Short mmCIF file of N, CA and C and ligand atoms in Angstrom, two decimals:
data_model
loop_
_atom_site.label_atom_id
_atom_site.label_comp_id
_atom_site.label_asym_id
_atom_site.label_seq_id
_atom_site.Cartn_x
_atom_site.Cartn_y
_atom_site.Cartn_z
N UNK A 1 -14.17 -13.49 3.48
CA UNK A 1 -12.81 -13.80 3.00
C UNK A 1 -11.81 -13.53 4.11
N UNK A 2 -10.57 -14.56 4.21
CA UNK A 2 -10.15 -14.09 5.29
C UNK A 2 -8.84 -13.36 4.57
N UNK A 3 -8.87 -11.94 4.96
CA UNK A 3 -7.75 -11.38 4.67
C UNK A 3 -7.76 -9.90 5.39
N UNK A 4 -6.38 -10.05 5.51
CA UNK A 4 -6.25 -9.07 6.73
C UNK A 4 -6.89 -7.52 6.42
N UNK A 5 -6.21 -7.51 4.92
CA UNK A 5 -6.10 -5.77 4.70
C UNK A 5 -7.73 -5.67 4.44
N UNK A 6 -8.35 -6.91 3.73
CA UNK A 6 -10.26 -6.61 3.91
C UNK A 6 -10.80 -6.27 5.38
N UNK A 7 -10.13 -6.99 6.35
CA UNK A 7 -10.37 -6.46 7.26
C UNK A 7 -10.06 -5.26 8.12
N UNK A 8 -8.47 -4.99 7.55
CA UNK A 8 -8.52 -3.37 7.93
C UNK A 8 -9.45 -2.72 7.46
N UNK A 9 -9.53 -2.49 5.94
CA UNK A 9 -10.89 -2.04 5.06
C UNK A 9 -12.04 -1.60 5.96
N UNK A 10 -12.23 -3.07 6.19
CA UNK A 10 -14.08 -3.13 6.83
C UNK A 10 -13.57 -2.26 8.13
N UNK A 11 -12.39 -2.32 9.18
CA UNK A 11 -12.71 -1.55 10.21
C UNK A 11 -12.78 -2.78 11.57
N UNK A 12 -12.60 -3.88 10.92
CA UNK A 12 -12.53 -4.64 12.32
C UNK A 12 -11.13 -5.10 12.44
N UNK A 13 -10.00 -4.74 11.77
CA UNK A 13 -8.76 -4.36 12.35
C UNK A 13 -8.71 -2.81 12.61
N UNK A 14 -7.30 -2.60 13.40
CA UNK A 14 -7.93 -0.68 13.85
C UNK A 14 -6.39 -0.78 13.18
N UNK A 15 -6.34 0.30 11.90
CA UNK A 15 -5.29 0.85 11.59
C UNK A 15 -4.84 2.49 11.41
N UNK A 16 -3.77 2.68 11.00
CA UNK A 16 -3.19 4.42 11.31
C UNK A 16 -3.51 4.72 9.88
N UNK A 17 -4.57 5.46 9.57
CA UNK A 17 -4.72 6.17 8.25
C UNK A 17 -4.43 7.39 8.02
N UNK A 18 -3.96 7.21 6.58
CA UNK A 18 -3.10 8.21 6.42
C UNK A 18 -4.09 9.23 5.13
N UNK A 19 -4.82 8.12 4.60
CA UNK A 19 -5.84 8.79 2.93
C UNK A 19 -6.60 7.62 3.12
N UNK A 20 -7.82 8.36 2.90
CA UNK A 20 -9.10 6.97 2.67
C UNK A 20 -10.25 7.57 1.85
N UNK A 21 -10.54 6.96 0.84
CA UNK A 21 -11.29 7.84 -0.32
C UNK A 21 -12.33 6.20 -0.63
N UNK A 22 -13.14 6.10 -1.64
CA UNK A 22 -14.50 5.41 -2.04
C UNK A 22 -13.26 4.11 -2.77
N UNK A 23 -12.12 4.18 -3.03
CA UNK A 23 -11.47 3.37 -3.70
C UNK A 23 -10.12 2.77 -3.20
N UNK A 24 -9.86 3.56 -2.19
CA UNK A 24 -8.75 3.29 -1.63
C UNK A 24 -8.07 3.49 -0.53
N UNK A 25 -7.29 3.19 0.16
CA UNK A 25 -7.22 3.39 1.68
C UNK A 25 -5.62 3.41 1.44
N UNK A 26 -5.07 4.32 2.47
CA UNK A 26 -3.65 3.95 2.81
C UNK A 26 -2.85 4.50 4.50
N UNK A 27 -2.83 3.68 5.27
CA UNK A 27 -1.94 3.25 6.59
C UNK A 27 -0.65 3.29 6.48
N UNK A 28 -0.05 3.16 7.74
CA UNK A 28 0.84 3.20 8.14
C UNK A 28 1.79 1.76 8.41
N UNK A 29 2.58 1.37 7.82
CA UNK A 29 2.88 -0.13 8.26
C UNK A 29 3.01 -0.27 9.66
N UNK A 30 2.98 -1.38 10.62
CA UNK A 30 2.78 -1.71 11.51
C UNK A 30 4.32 -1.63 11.94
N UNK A 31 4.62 -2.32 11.04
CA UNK A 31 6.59 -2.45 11.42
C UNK A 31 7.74 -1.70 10.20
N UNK A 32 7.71 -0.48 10.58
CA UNK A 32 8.22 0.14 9.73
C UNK A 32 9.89 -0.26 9.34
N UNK A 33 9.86 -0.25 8.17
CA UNK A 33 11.28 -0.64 7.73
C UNK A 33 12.17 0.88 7.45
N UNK A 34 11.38 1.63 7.08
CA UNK A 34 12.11 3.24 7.11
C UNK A 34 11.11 3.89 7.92
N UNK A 35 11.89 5.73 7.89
CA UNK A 35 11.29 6.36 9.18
C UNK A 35 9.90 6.22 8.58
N UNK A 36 9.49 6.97 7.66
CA UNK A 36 7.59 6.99 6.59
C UNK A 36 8.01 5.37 6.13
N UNK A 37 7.05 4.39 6.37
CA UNK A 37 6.55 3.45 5.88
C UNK A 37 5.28 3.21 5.87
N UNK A 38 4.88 3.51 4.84
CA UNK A 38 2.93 3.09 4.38
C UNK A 38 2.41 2.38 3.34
N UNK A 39 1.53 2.06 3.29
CA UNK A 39 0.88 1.35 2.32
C UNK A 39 -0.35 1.18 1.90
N UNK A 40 -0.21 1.01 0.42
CA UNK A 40 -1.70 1.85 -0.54
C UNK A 40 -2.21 0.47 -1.12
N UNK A 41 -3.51 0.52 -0.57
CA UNK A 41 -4.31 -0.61 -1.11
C UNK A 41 -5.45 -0.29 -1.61
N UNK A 42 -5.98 -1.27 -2.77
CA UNK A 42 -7.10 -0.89 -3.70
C UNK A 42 -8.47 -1.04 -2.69
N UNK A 43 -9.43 -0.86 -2.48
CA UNK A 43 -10.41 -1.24 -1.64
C UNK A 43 -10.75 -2.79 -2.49
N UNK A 44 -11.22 -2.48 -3.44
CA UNK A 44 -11.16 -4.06 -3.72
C UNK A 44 -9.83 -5.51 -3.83
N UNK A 45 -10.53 -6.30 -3.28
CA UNK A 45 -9.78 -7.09 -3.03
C UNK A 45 -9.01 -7.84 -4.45
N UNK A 46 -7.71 -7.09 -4.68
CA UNK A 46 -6.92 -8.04 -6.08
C UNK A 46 -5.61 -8.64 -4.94
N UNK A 47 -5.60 -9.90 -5.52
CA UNK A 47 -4.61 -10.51 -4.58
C UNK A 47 -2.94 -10.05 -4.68
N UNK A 48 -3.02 -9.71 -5.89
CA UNK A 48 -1.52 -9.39 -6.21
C UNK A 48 -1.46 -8.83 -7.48
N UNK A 49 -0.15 -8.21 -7.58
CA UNK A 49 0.31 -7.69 -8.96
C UNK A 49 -0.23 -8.44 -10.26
N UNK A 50 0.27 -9.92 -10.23
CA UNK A 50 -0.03 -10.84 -11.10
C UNK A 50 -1.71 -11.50 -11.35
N UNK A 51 -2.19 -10.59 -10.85
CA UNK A 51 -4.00 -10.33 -10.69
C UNK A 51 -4.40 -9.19 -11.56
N UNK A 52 -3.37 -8.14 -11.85
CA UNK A 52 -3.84 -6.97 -12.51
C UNK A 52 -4.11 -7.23 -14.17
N UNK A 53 -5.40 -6.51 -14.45
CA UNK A 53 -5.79 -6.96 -15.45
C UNK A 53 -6.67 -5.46 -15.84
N UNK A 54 -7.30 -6.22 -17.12
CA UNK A 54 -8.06 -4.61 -18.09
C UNK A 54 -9.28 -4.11 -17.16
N UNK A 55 -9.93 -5.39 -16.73
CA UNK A 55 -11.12 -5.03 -15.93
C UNK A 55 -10.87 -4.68 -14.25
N UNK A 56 -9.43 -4.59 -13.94
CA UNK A 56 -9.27 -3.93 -12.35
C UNK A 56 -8.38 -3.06 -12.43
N UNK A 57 -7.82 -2.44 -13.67
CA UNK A 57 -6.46 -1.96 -13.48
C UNK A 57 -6.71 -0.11 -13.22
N UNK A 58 -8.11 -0.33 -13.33
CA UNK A 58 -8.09 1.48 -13.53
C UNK A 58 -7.82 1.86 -12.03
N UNK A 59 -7.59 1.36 -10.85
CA UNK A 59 -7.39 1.59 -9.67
C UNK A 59 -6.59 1.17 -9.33
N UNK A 60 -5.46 0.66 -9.86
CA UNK A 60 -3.72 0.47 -9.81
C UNK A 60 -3.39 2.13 -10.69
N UNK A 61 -4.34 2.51 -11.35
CA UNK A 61 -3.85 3.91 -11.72
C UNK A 61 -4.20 4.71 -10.81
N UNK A 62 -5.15 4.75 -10.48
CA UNK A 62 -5.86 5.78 -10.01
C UNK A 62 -5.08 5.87 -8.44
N UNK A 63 -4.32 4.85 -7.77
CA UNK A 63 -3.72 4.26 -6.74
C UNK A 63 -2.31 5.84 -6.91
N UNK A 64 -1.65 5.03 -8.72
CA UNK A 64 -0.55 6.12 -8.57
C UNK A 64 -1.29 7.41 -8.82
N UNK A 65 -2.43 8.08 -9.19
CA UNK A 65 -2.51 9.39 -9.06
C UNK A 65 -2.18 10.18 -8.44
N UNK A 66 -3.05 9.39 -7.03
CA UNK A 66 -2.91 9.56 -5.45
C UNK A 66 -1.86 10.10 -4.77
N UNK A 67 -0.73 9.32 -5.28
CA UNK A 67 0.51 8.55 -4.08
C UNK A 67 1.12 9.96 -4.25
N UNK A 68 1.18 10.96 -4.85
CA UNK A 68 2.10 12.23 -4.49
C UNK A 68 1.08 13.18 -4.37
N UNK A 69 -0.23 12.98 -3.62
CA UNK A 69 -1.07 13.71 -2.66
C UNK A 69 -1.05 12.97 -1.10
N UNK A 70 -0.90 11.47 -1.11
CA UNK A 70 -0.28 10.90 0.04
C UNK A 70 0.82 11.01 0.71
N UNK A 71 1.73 11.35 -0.44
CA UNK A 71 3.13 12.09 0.28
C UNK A 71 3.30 12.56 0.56
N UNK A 72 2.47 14.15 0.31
CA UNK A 72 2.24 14.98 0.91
C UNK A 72 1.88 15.12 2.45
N UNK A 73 1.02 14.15 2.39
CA UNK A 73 0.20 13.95 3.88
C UNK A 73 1.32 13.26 4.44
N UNK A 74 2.39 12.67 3.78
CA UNK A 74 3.32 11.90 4.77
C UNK A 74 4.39 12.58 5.11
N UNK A 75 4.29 13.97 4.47
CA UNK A 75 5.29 14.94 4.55
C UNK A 75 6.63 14.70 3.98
N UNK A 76 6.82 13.69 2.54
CA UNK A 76 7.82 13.99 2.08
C UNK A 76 7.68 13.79 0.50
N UNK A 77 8.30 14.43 -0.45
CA UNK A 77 8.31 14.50 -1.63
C UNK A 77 9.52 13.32 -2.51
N UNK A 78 10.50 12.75 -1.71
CA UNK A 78 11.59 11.88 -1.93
C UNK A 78 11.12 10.63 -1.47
N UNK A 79 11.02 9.42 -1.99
CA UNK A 79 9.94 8.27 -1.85
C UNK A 79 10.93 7.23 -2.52
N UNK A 80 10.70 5.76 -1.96
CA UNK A 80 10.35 4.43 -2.92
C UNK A 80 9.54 3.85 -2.76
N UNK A 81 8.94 3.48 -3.92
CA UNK A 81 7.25 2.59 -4.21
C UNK A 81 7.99 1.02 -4.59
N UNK A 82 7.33 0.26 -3.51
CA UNK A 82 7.99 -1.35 -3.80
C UNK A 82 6.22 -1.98 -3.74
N UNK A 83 6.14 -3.10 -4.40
CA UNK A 83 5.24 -4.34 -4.38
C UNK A 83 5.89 -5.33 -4.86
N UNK A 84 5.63 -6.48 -3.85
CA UNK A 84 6.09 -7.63 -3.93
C UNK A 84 5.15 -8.63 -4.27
N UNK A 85 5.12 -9.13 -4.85
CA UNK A 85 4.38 -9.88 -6.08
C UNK A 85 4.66 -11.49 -5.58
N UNK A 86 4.11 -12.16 -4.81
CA UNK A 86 4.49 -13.28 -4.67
C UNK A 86 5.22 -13.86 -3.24
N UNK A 87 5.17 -14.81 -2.66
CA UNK A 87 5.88 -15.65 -1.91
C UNK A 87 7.43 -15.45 -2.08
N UNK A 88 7.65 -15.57 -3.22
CA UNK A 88 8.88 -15.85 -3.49
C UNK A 88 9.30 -14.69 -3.38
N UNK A 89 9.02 -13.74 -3.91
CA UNK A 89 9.10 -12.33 -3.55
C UNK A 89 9.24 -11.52 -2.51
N UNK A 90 8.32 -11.94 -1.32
CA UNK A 90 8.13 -11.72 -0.12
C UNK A 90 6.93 -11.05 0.07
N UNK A 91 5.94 -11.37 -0.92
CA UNK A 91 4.83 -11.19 -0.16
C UNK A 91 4.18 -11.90 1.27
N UNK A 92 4.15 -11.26 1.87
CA UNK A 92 2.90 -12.37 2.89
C UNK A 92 1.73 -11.41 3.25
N UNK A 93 1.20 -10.39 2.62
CA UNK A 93 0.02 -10.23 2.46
C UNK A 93 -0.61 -9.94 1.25
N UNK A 94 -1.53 -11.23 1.02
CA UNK A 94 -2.22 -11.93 -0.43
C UNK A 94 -3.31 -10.41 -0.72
N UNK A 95 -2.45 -9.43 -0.58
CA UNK A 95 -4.36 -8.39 -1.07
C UNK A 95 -3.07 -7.14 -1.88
N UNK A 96 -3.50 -6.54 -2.60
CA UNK A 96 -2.53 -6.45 -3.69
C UNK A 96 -1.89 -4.48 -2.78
N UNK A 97 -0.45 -4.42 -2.54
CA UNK A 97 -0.40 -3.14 -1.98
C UNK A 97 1.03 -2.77 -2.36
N UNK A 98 1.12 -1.67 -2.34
CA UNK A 98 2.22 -0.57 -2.47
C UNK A 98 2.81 0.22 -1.06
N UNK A 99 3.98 -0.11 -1.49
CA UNK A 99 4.67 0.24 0.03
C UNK A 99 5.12 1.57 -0.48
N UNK A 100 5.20 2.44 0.68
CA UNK A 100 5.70 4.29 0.58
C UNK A 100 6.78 4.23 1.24
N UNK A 101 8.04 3.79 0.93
CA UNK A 101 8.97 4.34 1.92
C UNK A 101 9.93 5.85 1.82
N UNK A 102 10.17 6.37 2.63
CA UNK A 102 10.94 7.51 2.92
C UNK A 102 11.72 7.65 3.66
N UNK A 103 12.70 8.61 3.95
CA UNK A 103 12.95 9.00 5.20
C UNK A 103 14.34 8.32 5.38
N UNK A 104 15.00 8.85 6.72
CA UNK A 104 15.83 8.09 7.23
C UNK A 104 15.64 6.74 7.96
N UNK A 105 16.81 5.96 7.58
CA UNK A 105 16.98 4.32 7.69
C UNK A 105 16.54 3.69 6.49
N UNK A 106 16.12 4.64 5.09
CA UNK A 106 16.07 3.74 4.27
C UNK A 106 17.34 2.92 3.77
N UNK A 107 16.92 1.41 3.91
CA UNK A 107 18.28 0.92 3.81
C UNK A 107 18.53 1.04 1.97
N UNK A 108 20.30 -0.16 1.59
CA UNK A 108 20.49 0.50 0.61
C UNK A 108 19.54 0.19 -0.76
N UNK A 109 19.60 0.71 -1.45
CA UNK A 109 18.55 0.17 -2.52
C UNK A 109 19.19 -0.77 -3.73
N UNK A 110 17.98 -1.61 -3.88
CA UNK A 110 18.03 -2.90 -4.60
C UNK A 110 17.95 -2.88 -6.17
N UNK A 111 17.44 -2.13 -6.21
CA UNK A 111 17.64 -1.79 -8.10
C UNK A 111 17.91 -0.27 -8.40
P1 5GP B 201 4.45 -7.64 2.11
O1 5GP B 201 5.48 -8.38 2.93
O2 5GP B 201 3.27 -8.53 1.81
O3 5GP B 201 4.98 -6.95 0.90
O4 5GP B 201 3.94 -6.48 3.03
C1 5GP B 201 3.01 -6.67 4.04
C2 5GP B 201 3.19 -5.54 5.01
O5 5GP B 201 2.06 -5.50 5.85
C3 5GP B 201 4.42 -5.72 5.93
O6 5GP B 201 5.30 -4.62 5.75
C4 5GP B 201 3.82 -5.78 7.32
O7 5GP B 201 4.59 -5.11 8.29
C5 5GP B 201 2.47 -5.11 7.13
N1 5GP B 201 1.44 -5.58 8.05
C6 5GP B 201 1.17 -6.88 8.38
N2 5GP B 201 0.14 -6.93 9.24
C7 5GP B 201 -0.26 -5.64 9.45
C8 5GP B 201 -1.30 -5.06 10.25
O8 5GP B 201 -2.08 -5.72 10.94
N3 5GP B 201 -1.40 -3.70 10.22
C9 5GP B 201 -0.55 -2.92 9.47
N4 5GP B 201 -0.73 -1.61 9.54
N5 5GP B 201 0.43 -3.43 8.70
C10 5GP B 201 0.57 -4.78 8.69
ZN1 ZN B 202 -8.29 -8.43 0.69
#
């Protein structure tokens, strides 16, 4: 399949990890939009939000269990969790993920 974050996954992209467990992985964005920018992806491949369902969803939970033991590791307790769901949205990577932002330069917020 061609998709990027399967291929971070597998290891034949080289990314900055931050938590990597039997279900889930989470990096560092490449182009950070705030100072902590990361992102939490399911190991299995769901393309998007609008993919989540009864038979994949226990690791969209198990994702937020995580995310304030990842914060930890990102060293901050004050966070926004965004997924963009779509094109229209601004997705442009089709593999389903959660952004960590923190920190200074978060710009202003949208909802
Ligand atoms: P989206 O726009 O789909 O919500 O978020 C995709 C995110 O993936 C973007 O913030 C982008 O900077 C990040 N990204 C794209 N390619 C790579 C890559 O090769 N490595 C890492 N670490 N992040 C990437
Ligand atoms: Zn994928």
């Amino acid at each position: 399949m061609d998709c990027l974050f399967c291929k971070i996954i597998a290891g034949e992209i080289p990314s900055n990890k931050v938590y990597e467990d039997e279900k889930i992985l989470c990096f560092k964005d490449i182009a950070p939009q705030a100072e902590v920018h990361a992102l939490v992806i399911p190991k299995e491949h769901i393309c998007c939000a609008n993919a989540i369902a009864s038979d994949n969803s226990a690791v969209v939970a198990y994702i937020f269990e995580k995310i304030p033991e990842i914060a930890k590791k990102l060293g901050v307790t004050d966070y926004r969790i965004i997924n963009n769901c779509g094109e229209g949205a601004g997705q442009t990577v089709k593999h389903l993920h959660f952004h960590i932002l923190s920190g200074a330069n978060l710009s202003e917020k949208l909802v």
